[in-house]
Amino acid sequence: MARSRQSILLAFAVGAMAAVLLASPAAAKSYNITKILAAHPEFSKFNAMLSKTRLASDINRRQTITVLALDNSAMAALDHYTLPTVRHILSLHVLVDYYGNKKLKQLSRGATASASMFQSTGTASGMSGYVNITSHKGGKVEFVSQDADDTVKPSRYVKSIKEIPYDISVLEIASVLSSSEAEAPVPPPAPVDLIELLSKKHCKSFAGLISGNADVFRTLNDTKDNGLTLFCPVDAAVAAFMPKYKNLTTKAKTAILLYHGVPDYFSLQLLKSNNGMVSTLATTSEVKKDYSYDVQNDDKKVTLVTKVVTSTVTATVGDSEPLAVYAVSKFLKPKELFKVAQAPTPAPSKKGKKEAGDDDDSSDDEDSDDATTDKGDAAPAVYGRWATAAATAGAVLALLMA
C-alpha cells in the first residue's frame, strides 16, 4: 500500500510539472496560412487570392480556425467575380472553429453548423454566413452554405492539408461553396477625401502634416481603396509632439507619418477581438526596418504599443470598408527613431533616469535592446511557472519522505 501511495504521489508531481510547463508561452503556436499553402503548388491560385483579398492576414490573426482550400481548377469558378465579391465568397470558406480530419469523422449525430468569417465579421445577414457540415457513412463528409439553393450540390471533403491542433486546420474541398449573399455584387467604395475626413473630426493638425508631405499624401491615397487603417493622433497629441517632430530629418518625418497607417482594413470589432503585431506603411517603405507595433485590447479598450509609447484609440473618425480611421491619444513613436522605454527595475539606482522614449530628440538613433525589452514581460511568467512546478514537486517529495 505504501509503495502504491508513493507511486501515485510521484505521478502527481510529474503531471503537475508537465501541466505547468506546457502552459508556458514557449508552448504557444503560431502559423502563417501563406507559408502553409506555399508548400502545395496545386493551391497557388487560392493562396494568391487570400493575399489579394487581405484574408490571409485576417486568418493569421485568428485563433482556432479552419480553412477550406480550393485547388487551382476549382478556383476557376471565381474568375468572373470582382475582388470584393471574391473576398466575401472566400471568407465563407474560413470557419471560425477547428475541424481536423478526426473531428469531421466523429461529428455528433453526423452533422453540425459552423460560423464562417463571412458571418463573424458582420458582413452576412441572418444565418447566411453559416456552413453546414455532414458526415456520412463510409467517411464521406460534405459542406454546404446555410443559404444555398436546394439544387446546389454540396462540396465534398477531399483531404487534410495541414493541422495544428487546435489552432488551424487546412482542408481541401472539391468545389466552391455557393451562397447567394456572398456572391452578390459588392458596390465600389464611395470616394473619400482623406484630408477633409481628418479635418472634420479630431485630427485637423495631423491632416495638415499629411497634406504637407507629398510622399505620404500620395501613399495614403493610393492605399485607401485597397485596404487602409489609419491611426491619427488627436490635435493635442500633435501639439505635444511638434517640438520633436520639427527636429526630425525629412526621411524620418515621412517614416513616422507612414507609421500611423496599416495597409489593411480593421473594423473596430476586429481590433477589439484580436491582439498581435501589425506591419505599417513605413515597414514597406523602409528597407531592413521593422516599423511595426502591437495592437492590444482589454475589454473595450484598444491600445497600440510601440515599445516607446502606448497610445489608446479614443474615437472612430470613419469606418467604411476598405478604409478605417481612428483617433488615438498619443503620437506613435517607433523604436527605429526613438529609444525604447525601459521596463522599471525592482531596485532603481539612486541616479534616477528619465524614460528614454519621452526625452529623446534623436531622429537616427538605433535601438539595440529589443531582445531585452521583449523578454521583460515574458521572463517573469516563465520563471513563475518553473517555481510553481518546483514547489509542487517539492511538496510531493516531502510526503514521499514522510
Short mmCIF file of N, CA and C in Angstrom, two decimals, residues 49 52-53 70 74-90 92-93 152 175-187:
data_model
loop_
_atom_site.label_atom_id
_atom_site.label_comp_id
_atom_site.label_asym_id
_atom_site.label_seq_id
_atom_site.Cartn_x
_atom_site.Cartn_y
_atom_site.Cartn_z
N MET A 49 -5.07 34.49 -53.97
CA MET A 49 -6.30 35.26 -53.77
C MET A 49 -6.54 35.59 -52.29
N LYS A 52 -4.50 38.74 -51.98
CA LYS A 52 -5.09 39.87 -52.70
C LYS A 52 -6.33 40.42 -51.99
N THR A 53 -7.10 39.53 -51.40
CA THR A 53 -8.33 39.95 -50.72
C THR A 53 -8.08 40.34 -49.26
N LEU A 70 -9.33 25.46 -51.93
CA LEU A 70 -9.75 25.02 -53.26
C LEU A 70 -8.53 24.91 -54.16
N ALA A 74 -10.60 24.27 -59.24
CA ALA A 74 -11.84 24.71 -58.59
C ALA A 74 -11.91 26.23 -58.52
N MET A 75 -10.76 26.90 -58.42
CA MET A 75 -10.74 28.37 -58.32
C MET A 75 -11.21 29.04 -59.61
N ALA A 76 -11.23 28.32 -60.72
CA ALA A 76 -11.67 28.90 -61.99
C ALA A 76 -13.11 29.39 -61.91
N ALA A 77 -13.89 28.83 -61.00
CA ALA A 77 -15.30 29.23 -60.85
C ALA A 77 -15.44 30.65 -60.35
N LEU A 78 -14.37 31.24 -59.83
CA LEU A 78 -14.43 32.60 -59.28
C LEU A 78 -13.90 33.66 -60.24
N ASP A 79 -13.48 33.26 -61.42
CA ASP A 79 -12.81 34.18 -62.35
C ASP A 79 -13.66 35.39 -62.74
N HIS A 80 -14.98 35.25 -62.79
CA HIS A 80 -15.83 36.33 -63.30
C HIS A 80 -16.30 37.29 -62.19
N TYR A 81 -15.89 37.05 -60.95
CA TYR A 81 -16.32 37.93 -59.85
C TYR A 81 -15.29 39.02 -59.60
N THR A 82 -15.77 40.17 -59.09
CA THR A 82 -14.86 41.25 -58.72
C THR A 82 -14.12 40.86 -57.44
N LEU A 83 -13.02 41.55 -57.15
CA LEU A 83 -12.21 41.21 -55.97
C LEU A 83 -12.99 41.33 -54.66
N PRO A 84 -13.79 42.40 -54.45
CA PRO A 84 -14.56 42.48 -53.21
C PRO A 84 -15.54 41.31 -53.04
N THR A 85 -16.14 40.86 -54.14
CA THR A 85 -17.06 39.73 -54.07
C THR A 85 -16.31 38.44 -53.80
N VAL A 86 -15.13 38.28 -54.39
CA VAL A 86 -14.31 37.10 -54.13
C VAL A 86 -13.94 37.04 -52.65
N ARG A 87 -13.67 38.20 -52.09
CA ARG A 87 -13.36 38.23 -50.64
C ARG A 87 -14.54 37.68 -49.83
N HIS A 88 -15.75 38.07 -50.16
CA HIS A 88 -16.93 37.56 -49.44
C HIS A 88 -17.06 36.05 -49.63
N ILE A 89 -16.88 35.59 -50.85
CA ILE A 89 -17.02 34.16 -51.13
C ILE A 89 -15.97 33.35 -50.38
N LEU A 90 -14.72 33.80 -50.43
CA LEU A 90 -13.65 33.05 -49.76
C LEU A 90 -13.75 33.15 -48.24
N LEU A 92 -16.37 32.87 -46.67
CA LEU A 92 -17.30 31.80 -46.33
C LEU A 92 -16.56 30.47 -46.18
N HIS A 93 -15.37 30.38 -46.77
CA HIS A 93 -14.55 29.17 -46.70
C HIS A 93 -13.59 29.17 -45.52
N VAL A 152 -28.37 23.18 -55.17
CA VAL A 152 -26.90 23.24 -55.09
C VAL A 152 -26.34 21.93 -54.54
N SER A 175 -15.18 21.77 -54.38
CA SER A 175 -15.77 22.85 -55.17
C SER A 175 -16.11 24.04 -54.29
N VAL A 176 -16.37 25.18 -54.93
CA VAL A 176 -16.69 26.43 -54.23
C VAL A 176 -18.03 26.31 -53.52
N LEU A 177 -18.10 26.79 -52.28
CA LEU A 177 -19.37 26.83 -51.56
C LEU A 177 -20.24 27.94 -52.16
N SER A 178 -21.43 27.59 -52.52
CA SER A 178 -22.33 28.54 -53.18
C SER A 178 -23.19 29.26 -52.13
N SER A 179 -23.27 30.60 -52.26
CA SER A 179 -24.09 31.41 -51.36
C SER A 179 -24.56 32.62 -52.13
N SER A 180 -25.86 32.80 -52.22
CA SER A 180 -26.40 33.93 -52.98
C SER A 180 -25.97 35.26 -52.37
N GLU A 181 -25.87 35.32 -51.05
CA GLU A 181 -25.49 36.57 -50.42
C GLU A 181 -24.00 36.86 -50.60
N ALA A 182 -23.17 35.84 -50.45
CA ALA A 182 -21.73 36.05 -50.63
C ALA A 182 -21.40 36.39 -52.09
N GLU A 183 -22.18 35.87 -53.02
CA GLU A 183 -21.91 36.09 -54.44
C GLU A 183 -22.52 37.38 -54.97
N ALA A 184 -23.29 38.08 -54.14
CA ALA A 184 -23.92 39.32 -54.57
C ALA A 184 -22.87 40.38 -54.89
N PRO A 185 -23.09 41.20 -55.93
CA PRO A 185 -22.10 42.25 -56.28
C PRO A 185 -21.87 43.21 -55.12
N VAL A 186 -20.63 43.56 -54.91
CA VAL A 186 -20.27 44.50 -53.85
C VAL A 186 -20.04 45.87 -54.49
N PRO A 187 -20.80 46.87 -54.09
CA PRO A 187 -20.63 48.20 -54.70
C PRO A 187 -19.24 48.74 -54.42
#
